[in-house]
Short mmCIF file of C-alpha atoms and ligand atoms in Angstrom, two decimals:
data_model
loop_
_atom_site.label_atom_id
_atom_site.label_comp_id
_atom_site.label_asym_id
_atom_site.label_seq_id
_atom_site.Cartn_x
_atom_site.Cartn_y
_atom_site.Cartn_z
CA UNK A 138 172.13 114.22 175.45
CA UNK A 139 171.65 111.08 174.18
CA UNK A 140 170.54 108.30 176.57
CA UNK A 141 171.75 104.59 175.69
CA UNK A 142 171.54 101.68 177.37
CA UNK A 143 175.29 102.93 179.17
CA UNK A 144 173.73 105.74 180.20
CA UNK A 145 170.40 104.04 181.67
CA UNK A 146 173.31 101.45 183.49
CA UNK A 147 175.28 104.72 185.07
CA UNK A 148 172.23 106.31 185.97
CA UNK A 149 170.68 103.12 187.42
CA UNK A 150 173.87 103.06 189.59
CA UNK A 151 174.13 106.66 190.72
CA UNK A 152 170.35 105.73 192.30
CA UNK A 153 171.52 102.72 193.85
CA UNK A 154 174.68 104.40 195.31
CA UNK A 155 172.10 106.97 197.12
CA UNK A 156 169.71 105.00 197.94
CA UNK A 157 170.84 101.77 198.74
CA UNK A 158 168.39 99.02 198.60
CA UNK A 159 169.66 97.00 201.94
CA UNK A 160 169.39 100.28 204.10
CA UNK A 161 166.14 102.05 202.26
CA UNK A 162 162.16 102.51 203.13
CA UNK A 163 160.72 100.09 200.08
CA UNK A 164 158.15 103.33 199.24
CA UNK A 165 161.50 105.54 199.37
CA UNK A 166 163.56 104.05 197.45
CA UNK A 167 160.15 103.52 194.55
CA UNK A 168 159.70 107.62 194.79
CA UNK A 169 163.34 108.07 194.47
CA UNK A 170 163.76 105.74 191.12
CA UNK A 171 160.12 107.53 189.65
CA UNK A 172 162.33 110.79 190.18
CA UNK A 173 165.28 109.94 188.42
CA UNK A 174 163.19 108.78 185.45
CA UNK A 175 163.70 105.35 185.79
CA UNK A 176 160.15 103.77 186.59
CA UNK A 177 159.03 103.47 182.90
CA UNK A 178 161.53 105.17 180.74
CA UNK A 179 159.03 105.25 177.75
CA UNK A 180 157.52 108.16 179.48
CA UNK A 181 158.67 112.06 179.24
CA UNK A 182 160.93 113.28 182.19
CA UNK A 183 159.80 114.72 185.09
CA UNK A 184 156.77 112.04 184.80
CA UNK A 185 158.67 108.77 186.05
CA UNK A 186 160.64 108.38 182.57
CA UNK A 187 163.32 109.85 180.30
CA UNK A 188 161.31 109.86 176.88
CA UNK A 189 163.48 106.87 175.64
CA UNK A 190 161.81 103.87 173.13
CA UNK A 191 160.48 101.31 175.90
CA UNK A 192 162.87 98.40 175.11
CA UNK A 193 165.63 100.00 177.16
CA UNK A 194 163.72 99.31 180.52
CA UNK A 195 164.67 95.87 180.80
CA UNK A 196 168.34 97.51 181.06
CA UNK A 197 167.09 99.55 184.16
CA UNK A 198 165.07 95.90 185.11
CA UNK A 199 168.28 94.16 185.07
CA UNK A 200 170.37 96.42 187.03
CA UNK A 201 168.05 96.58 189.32
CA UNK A 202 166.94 92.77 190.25
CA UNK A 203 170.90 92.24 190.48
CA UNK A 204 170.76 94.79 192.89
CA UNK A 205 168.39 93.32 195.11
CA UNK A 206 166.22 96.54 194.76
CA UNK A 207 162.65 96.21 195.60
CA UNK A 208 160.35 96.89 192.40
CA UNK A 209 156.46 98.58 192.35
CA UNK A 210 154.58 94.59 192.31
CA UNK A 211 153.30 96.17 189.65
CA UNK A 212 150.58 93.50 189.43
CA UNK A 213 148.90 94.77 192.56
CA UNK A 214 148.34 97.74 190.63
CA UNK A 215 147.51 96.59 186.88
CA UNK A 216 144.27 98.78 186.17
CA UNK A 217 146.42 101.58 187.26
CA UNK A 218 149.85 100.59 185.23
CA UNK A 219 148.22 99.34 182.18
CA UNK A 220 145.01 101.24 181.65
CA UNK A 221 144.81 104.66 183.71
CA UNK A 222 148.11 105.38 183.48
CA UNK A 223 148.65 105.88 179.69
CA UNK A 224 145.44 107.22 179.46
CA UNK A 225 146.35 109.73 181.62
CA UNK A 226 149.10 110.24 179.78
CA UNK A 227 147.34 111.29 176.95
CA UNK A 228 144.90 113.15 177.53
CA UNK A 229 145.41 114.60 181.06
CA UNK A 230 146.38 117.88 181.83
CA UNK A 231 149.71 118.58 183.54
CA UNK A 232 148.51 119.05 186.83
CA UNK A 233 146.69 115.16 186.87
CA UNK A 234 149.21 113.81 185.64
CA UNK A 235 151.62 115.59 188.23
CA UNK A 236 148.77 114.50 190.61
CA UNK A 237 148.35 110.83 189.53
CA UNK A 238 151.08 109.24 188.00
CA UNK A 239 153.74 108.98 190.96
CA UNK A 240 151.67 107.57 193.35
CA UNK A 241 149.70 105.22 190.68
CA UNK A 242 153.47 103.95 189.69
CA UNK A 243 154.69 103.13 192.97
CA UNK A 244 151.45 101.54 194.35
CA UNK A 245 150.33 103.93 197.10
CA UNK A 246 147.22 104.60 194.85
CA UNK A 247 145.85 101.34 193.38
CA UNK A 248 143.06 102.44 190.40
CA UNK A 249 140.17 100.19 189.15
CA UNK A 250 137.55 100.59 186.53
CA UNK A 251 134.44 101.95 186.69
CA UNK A 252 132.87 100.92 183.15
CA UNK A 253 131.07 98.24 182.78
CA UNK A 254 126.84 98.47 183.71
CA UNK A 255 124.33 95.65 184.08
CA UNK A 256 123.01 97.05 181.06
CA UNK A 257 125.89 98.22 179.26
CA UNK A 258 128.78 95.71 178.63
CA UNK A 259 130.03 94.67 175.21
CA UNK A 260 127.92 97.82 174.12
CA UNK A 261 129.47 99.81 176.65
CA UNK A 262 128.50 103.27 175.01
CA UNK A 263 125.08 102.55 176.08
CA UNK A 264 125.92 102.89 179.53
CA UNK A 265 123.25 104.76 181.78
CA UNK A 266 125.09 105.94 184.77
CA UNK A 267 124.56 109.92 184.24
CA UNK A 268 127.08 112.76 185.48
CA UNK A 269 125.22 116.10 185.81
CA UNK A 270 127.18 119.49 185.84
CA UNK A 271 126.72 121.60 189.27
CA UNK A 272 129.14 124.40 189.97
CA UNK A 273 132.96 123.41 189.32
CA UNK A 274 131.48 119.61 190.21
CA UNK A 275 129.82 116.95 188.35
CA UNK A 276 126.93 114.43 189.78
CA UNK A 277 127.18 111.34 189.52
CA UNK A 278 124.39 108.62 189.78
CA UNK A 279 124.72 105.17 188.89
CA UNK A 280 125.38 101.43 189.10
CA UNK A 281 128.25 99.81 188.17
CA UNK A 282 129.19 96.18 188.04
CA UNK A 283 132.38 93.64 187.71
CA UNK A 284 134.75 96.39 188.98
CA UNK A 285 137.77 93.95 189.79
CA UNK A 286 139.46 95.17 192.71
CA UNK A 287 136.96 98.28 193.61
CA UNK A 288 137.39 97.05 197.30
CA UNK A 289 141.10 98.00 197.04
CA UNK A 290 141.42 101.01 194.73
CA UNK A 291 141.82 104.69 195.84
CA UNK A 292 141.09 105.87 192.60
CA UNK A 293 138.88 104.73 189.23
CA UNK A 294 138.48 105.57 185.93
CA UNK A 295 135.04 106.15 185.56
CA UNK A 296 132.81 106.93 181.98
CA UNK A 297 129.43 108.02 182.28
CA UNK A 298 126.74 109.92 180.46
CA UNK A 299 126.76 113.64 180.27
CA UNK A 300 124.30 114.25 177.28
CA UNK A 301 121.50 111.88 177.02
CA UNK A 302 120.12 113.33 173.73
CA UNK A 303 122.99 113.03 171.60
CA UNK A 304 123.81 109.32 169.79
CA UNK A 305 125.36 107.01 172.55
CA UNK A 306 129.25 107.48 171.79
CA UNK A 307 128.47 111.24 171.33
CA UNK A 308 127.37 112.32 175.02
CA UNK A 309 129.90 110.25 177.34
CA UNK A 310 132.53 112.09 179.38
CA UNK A 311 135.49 110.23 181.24
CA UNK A 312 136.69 110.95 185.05
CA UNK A 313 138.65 109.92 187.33
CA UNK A 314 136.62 109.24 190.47
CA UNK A 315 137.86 108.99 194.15
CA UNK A 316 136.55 105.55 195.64
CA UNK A 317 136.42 107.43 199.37
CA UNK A 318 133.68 110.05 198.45
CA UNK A 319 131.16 108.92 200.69
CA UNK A 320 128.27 108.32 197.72
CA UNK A 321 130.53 105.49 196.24
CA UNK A 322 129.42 101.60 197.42
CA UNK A 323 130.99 99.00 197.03
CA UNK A 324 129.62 95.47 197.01
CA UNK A 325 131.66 92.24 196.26
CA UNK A 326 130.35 89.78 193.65
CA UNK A 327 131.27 85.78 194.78
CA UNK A 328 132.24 84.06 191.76
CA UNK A 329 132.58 80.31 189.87
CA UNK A 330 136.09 80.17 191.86
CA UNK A 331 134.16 81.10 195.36
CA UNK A 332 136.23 83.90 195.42
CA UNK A 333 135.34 88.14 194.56
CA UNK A 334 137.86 89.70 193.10
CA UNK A 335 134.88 92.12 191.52
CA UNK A 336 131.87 94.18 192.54
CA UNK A 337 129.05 95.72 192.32
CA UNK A 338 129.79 100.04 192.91
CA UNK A 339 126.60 101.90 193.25
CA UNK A 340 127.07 105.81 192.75
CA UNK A 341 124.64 107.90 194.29
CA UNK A 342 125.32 111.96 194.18
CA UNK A 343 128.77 111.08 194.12
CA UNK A 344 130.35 114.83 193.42
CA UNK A 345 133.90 114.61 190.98
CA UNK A 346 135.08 118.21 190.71
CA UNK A 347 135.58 119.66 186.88
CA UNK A 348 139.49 119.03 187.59
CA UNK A 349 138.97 115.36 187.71
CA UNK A 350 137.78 115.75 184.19
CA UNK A 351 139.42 113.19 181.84
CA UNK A 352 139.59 114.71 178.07
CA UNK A 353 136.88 117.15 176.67
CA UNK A 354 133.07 116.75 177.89
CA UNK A 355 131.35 114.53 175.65
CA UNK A 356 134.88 112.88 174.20
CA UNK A 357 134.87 110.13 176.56
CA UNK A 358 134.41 107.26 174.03
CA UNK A 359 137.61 108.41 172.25
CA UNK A 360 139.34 108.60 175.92
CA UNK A 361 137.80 105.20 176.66
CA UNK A 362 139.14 103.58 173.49
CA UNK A 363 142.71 104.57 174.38
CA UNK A 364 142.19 102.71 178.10
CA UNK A 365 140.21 99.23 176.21
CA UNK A 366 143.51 99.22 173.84
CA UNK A 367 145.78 99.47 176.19
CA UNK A 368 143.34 96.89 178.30
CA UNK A 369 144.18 94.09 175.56
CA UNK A 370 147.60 94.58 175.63
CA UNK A 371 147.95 94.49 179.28
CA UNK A 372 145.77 91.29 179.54
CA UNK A 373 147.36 89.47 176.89
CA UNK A 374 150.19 90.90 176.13
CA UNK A 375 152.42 90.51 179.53
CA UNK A 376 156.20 89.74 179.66
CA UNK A 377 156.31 86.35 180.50
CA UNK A 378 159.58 83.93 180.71
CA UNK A 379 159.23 80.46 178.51
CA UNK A 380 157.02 78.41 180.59
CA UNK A 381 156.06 81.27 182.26
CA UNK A 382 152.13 81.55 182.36
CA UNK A 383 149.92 78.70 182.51
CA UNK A 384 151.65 76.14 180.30
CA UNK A 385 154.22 76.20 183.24
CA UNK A 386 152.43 74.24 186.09
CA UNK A 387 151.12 71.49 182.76
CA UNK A 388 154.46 71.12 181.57
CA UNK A 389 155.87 70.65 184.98
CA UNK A 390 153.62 67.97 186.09
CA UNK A 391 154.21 66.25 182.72
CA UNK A 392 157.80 65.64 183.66
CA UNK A 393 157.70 64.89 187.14
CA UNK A 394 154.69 62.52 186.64
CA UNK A 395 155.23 59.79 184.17
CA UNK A 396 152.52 57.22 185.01
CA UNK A 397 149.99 60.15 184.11
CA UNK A 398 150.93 60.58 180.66
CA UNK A 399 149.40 58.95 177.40
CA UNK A 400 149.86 59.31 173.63
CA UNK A 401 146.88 61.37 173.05
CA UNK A 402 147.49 64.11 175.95
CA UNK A 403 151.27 64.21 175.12
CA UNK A 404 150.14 65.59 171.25
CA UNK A 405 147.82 67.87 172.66
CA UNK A 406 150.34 69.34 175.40
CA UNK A 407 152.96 69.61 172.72
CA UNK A 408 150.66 71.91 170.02
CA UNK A 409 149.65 73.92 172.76
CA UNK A 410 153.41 74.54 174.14
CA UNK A 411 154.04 75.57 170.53
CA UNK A 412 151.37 77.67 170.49
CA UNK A 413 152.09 79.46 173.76
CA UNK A 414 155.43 80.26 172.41
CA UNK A 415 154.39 81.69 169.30
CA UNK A 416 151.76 83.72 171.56
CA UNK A 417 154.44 84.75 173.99
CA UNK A 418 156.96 85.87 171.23
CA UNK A 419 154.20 87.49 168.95
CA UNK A 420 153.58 89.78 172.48
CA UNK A 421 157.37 90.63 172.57
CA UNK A 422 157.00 91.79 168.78
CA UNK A 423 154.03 93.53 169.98
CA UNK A 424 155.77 95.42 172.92
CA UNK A 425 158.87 96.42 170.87
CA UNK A 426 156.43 97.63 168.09
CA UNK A 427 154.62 100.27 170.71
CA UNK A 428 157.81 101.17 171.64
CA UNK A 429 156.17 104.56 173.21
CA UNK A 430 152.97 104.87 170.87
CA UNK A 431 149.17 103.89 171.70
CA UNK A 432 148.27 99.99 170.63
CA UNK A 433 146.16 99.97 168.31
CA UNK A 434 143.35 96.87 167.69
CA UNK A 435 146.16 94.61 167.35
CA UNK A 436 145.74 94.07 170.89
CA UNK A 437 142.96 92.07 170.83
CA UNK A 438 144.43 89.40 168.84
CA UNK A 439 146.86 89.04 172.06
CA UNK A 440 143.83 88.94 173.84
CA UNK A 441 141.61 86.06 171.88
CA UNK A 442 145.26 83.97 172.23
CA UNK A 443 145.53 84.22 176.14
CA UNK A 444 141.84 83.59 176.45
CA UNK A 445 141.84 80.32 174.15
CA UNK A 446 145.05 78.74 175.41
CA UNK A 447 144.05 79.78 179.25
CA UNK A 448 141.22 77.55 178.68
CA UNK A 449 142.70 74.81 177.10
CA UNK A 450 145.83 74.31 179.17
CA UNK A 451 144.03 74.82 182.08
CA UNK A 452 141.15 72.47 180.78
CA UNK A 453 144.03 69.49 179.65
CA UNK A 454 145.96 69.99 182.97
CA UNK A 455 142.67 69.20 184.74
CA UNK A 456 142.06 66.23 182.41
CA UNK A 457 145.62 64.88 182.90
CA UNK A 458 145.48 64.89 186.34
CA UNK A 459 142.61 62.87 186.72
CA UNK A 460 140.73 62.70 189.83
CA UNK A 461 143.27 64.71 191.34
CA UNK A 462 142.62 67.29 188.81
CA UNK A 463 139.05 67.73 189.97
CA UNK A 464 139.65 68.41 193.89
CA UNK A 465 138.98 72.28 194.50
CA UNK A 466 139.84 72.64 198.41
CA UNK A 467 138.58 76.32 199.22
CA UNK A 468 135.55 78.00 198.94
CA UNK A 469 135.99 80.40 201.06
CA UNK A 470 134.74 83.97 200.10
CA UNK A 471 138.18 85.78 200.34
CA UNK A 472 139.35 88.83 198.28
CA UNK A 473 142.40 88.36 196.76
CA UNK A 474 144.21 91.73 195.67
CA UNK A 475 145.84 89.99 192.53
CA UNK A 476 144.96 87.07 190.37
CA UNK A 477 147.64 84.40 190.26
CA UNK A 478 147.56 81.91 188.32
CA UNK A 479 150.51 79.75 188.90
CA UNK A 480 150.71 79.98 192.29
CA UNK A 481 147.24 78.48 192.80
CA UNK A 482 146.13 74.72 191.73
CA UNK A 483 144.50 72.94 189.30
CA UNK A 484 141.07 73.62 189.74
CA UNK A 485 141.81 77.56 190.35
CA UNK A 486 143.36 77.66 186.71
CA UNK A 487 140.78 75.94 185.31
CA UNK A 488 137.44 77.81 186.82
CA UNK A 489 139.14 81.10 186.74
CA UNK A 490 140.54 80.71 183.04
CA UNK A 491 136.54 80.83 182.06
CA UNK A 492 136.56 84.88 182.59
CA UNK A 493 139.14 85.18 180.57
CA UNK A 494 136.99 84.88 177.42
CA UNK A 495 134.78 87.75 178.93
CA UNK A 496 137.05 90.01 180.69
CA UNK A 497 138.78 92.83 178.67
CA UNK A 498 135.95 92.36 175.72
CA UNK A 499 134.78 88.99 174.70
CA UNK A 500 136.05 87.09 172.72
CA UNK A 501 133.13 87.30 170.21
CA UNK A 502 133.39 90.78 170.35
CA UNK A 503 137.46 90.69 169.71
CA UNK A 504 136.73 88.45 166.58
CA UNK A 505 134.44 91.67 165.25
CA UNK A 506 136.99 94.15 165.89
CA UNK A 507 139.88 92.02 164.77
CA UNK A 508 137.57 91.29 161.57
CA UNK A 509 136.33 95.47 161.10
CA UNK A 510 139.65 97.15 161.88
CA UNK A 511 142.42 94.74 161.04
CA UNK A 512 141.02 92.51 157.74
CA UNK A 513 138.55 95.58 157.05
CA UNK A 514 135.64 93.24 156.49
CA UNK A 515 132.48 94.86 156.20
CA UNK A 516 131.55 95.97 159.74
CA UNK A 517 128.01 95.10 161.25
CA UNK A 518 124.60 96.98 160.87
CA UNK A 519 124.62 99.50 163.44
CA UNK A 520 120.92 100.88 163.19
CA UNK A 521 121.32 102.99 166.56
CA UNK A 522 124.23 105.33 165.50
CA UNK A 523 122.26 108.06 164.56
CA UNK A 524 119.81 107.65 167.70
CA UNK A 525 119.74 109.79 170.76
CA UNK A 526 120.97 107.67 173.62
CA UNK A 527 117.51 108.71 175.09
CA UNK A 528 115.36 106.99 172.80
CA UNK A 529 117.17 103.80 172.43
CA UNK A 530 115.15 100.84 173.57
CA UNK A 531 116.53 99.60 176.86
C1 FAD B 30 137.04 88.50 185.43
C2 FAD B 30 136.36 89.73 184.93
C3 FAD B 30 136.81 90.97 185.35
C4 FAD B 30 136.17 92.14 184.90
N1 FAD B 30 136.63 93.34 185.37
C5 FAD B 30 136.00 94.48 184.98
C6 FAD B 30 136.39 95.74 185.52
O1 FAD B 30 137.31 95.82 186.34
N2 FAD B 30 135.73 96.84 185.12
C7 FAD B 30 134.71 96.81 184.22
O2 FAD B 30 134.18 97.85 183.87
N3 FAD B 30 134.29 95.61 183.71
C8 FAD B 30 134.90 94.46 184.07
N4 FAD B 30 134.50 93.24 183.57
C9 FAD B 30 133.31 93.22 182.70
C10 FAD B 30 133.57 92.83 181.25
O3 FAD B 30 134.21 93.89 180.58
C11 FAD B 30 132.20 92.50 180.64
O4 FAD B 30 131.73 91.35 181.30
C12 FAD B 30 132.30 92.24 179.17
O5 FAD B 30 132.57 93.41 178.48
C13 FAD B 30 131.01 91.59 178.60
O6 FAD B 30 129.90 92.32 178.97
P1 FAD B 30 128.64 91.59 179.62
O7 FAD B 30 129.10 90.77 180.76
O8 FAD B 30 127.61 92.63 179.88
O9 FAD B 30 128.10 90.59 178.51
P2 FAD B 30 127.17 90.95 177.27
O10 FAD B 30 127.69 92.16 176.59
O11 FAD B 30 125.75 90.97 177.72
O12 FAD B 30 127.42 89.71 176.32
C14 FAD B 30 126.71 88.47 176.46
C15 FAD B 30 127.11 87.56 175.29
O13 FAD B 30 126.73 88.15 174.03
C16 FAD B 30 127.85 88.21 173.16
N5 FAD B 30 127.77 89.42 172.33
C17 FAD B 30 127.45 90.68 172.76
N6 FAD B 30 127.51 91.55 171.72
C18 FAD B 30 127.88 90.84 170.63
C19 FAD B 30 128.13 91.17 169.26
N7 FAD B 30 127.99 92.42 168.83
N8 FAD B 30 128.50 90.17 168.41
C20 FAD B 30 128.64 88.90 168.85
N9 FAD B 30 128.41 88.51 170.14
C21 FAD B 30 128.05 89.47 171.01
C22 FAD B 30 129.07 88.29 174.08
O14 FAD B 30 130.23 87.83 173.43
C23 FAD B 30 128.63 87.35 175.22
O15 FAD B 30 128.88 86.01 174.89
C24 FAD B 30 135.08 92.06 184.01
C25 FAD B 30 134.63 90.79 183.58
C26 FAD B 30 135.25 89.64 184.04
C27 FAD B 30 134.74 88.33 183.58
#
């Protein structure tokens, strides 16, 4: 049977008629939409979708915001949406993905990501943290760092080494780690906004059965590429209205406050409004392009835009409201479960835009990848490829 946008419209209906918003449990009514295939409906039935091109969920969207329906906040959630879940996807086995994917999708299980090391950042695959096969388990040792949201997650996607004495991409295996075994820590990081959103997770003889295996055993870079592509896309890649990321709260001041404006910050404001439009629209192309398929390292173009306008909206908002602009009123340590941008002032936009050259891949390291995989320029000298992991210098 074919499914159109009619038939997404009739079925959206059929789940509102049985479940009706007004008189249904929030986490009810979330299971019973995953069910009927209408949570993402880019992914195969029986898994939260119907196996139709990705475009046709903003018919399902639609129906359903008229409706008054409550939806999955998915941005509570965005390790899990936009990075575990299609990884899961692909290379899980039926049973995770049975397992994972209906709880990840309506937020009862909220993932992070267990990658980054002190030692082992924009040259991830040189990560130390060592998983060592005992029985149907593996143990794990190591020490983590920057985990954004670890303090909230259930669950995280976790790479680590399996065979020291092969080249560093060679010997890495992927898993999917469960933050309540009692060997996982977690300790939160304070950063430039006062805030920590991230941590520090130390792993000691934390014990991840075989089953939580992600992929083959020593195939974890491959696995890990599919989550850092999807990783761009997800951070700069969102569905955003016009005016709906940070070039809203700029623009909005620039109309209600006259007596701030001048020639020189009015030509500035306009380029960069241009400029997040382009950005915003070249995402939509992007989205429509991946209909159901894995991005690619087109993503990370996406991702050097939202870093480099972030920082310079943020940066002339600051300068445009003067004094004003400066005042940062909390310091408190808190731990806030989602990073929001517009709802925050100022000074939030501006200090927490800085990570977003960092976060997701630098940009320096973008500008390689972009340069190596989408112009094909020569790539770097890589002198450790053919190096067991073990007798790198570290
Ligand atoms: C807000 C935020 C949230 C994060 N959340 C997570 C998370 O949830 N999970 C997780 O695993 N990680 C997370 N990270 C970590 C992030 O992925 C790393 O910080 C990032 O990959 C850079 O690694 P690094 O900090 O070790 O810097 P380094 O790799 O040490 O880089 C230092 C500097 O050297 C430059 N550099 C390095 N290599 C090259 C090169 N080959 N060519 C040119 N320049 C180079 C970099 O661009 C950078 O300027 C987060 C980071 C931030 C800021």
């Amino acid at each position: 049977m074919t499914i159109d946008a009619a038939e997404l419209r009739r079925r959206t209906a059929q789940l509102l008629a049985a479940h009706p918003p007004a008189t249904t449990d929030r986490l009810e009514f979330l299971k019973a939409r995953f069910d009927a295939g209408l949570a993402w409906v880019h992914y195969p039935e029986g898994l939260g979708g119907l196996g139709v091109p990705r475009s046709l969920q903003a018919v399902v969207d639609a129906e359903l915001e008229a409706a008054g329906a409550p939806d999955n906040d998915s941005r509570r959630n965005g390790i899990g949406l936009g990075m575990a879940a299609p990884t899961i996807l692909k290379y899980g086995t039926e049973e995770q993905k049975q397992r994972f994917l209906r709880p990840l999708w309506v937020g009862e299980e909220v993932w992070c990501q267990l990658f980054s090391e002190p030692g082992a950042g924009s040259d991830l695959a040189a990560l130390g943290t060592r998983a060592v096969r005992e029985g149907d388990d593996w143990v794990v040792n190591g020490q983590k760092v920057w985990t954004s949201g670890a303090h909230n997650s259930r669950w995280a996607i976790l790479i680590a080494r399996t065979d020291p004495d092969v080249p560093k991409h060679a010997g890495i295996t992927y898993f999917l780690c469960d933050m309540t075994d009692p060997g996982v820590e977690v300790r939160p990081l304070r950063q430039i906004t006062g805030e920590a959103e991230f941590n520090e997770v130390f792993l000691t003889d934390v014990r991840i059965p075989d089953s939580c295996r992600l992929g083959e055993v020593g195939d974890g870079w491959r696995v890990a590429q599919t989550t850092l592509n999807n990783e761009r896309v997800a951070i700069g890649g969102m569905r955003l209205p016009r005016e709906g990321g940070m070039i809203g709260p700029v623009s909005k001041t620039w109309r209600e406050r006259p007596e701030l404006r001048t020639h020189d910050l009015h030509q500035r404001l306009l380029k960069l409004w241009v400029d997040t439009e382009v950005s915003r629209l070249t995402a939509e192309r992007l989205r429509q392009q991946l209909v159901a398929g894995q991005p690619g390292p087109e993503g990370a173009g996406m991702k050097l835009a939202f870093a480099r306008l972030n920082q310079e909206i943020s940066g002339l908002e600051v300068e445009l409201r003067g004094e004003e602009g400066l005042l940062y009123d909390d310091w408190t340590m808190r731990r806030p479960e989602l990073v929001d941008f517009v709802g925050r002032d100022a000074g939030y936009r501006y200090l927490r835009s800085k990570g977003n050259s960092i976060e997701g891949g630098t940009t320096e390291v973008l500008l390689n990848i972009v340069a190596e995989r989408v112009l094909g320029l020569p790539s770097e000298p890589r002198t450790d490829k053919d190096v067991a992991w073990k007798d790198l210098a570290r």
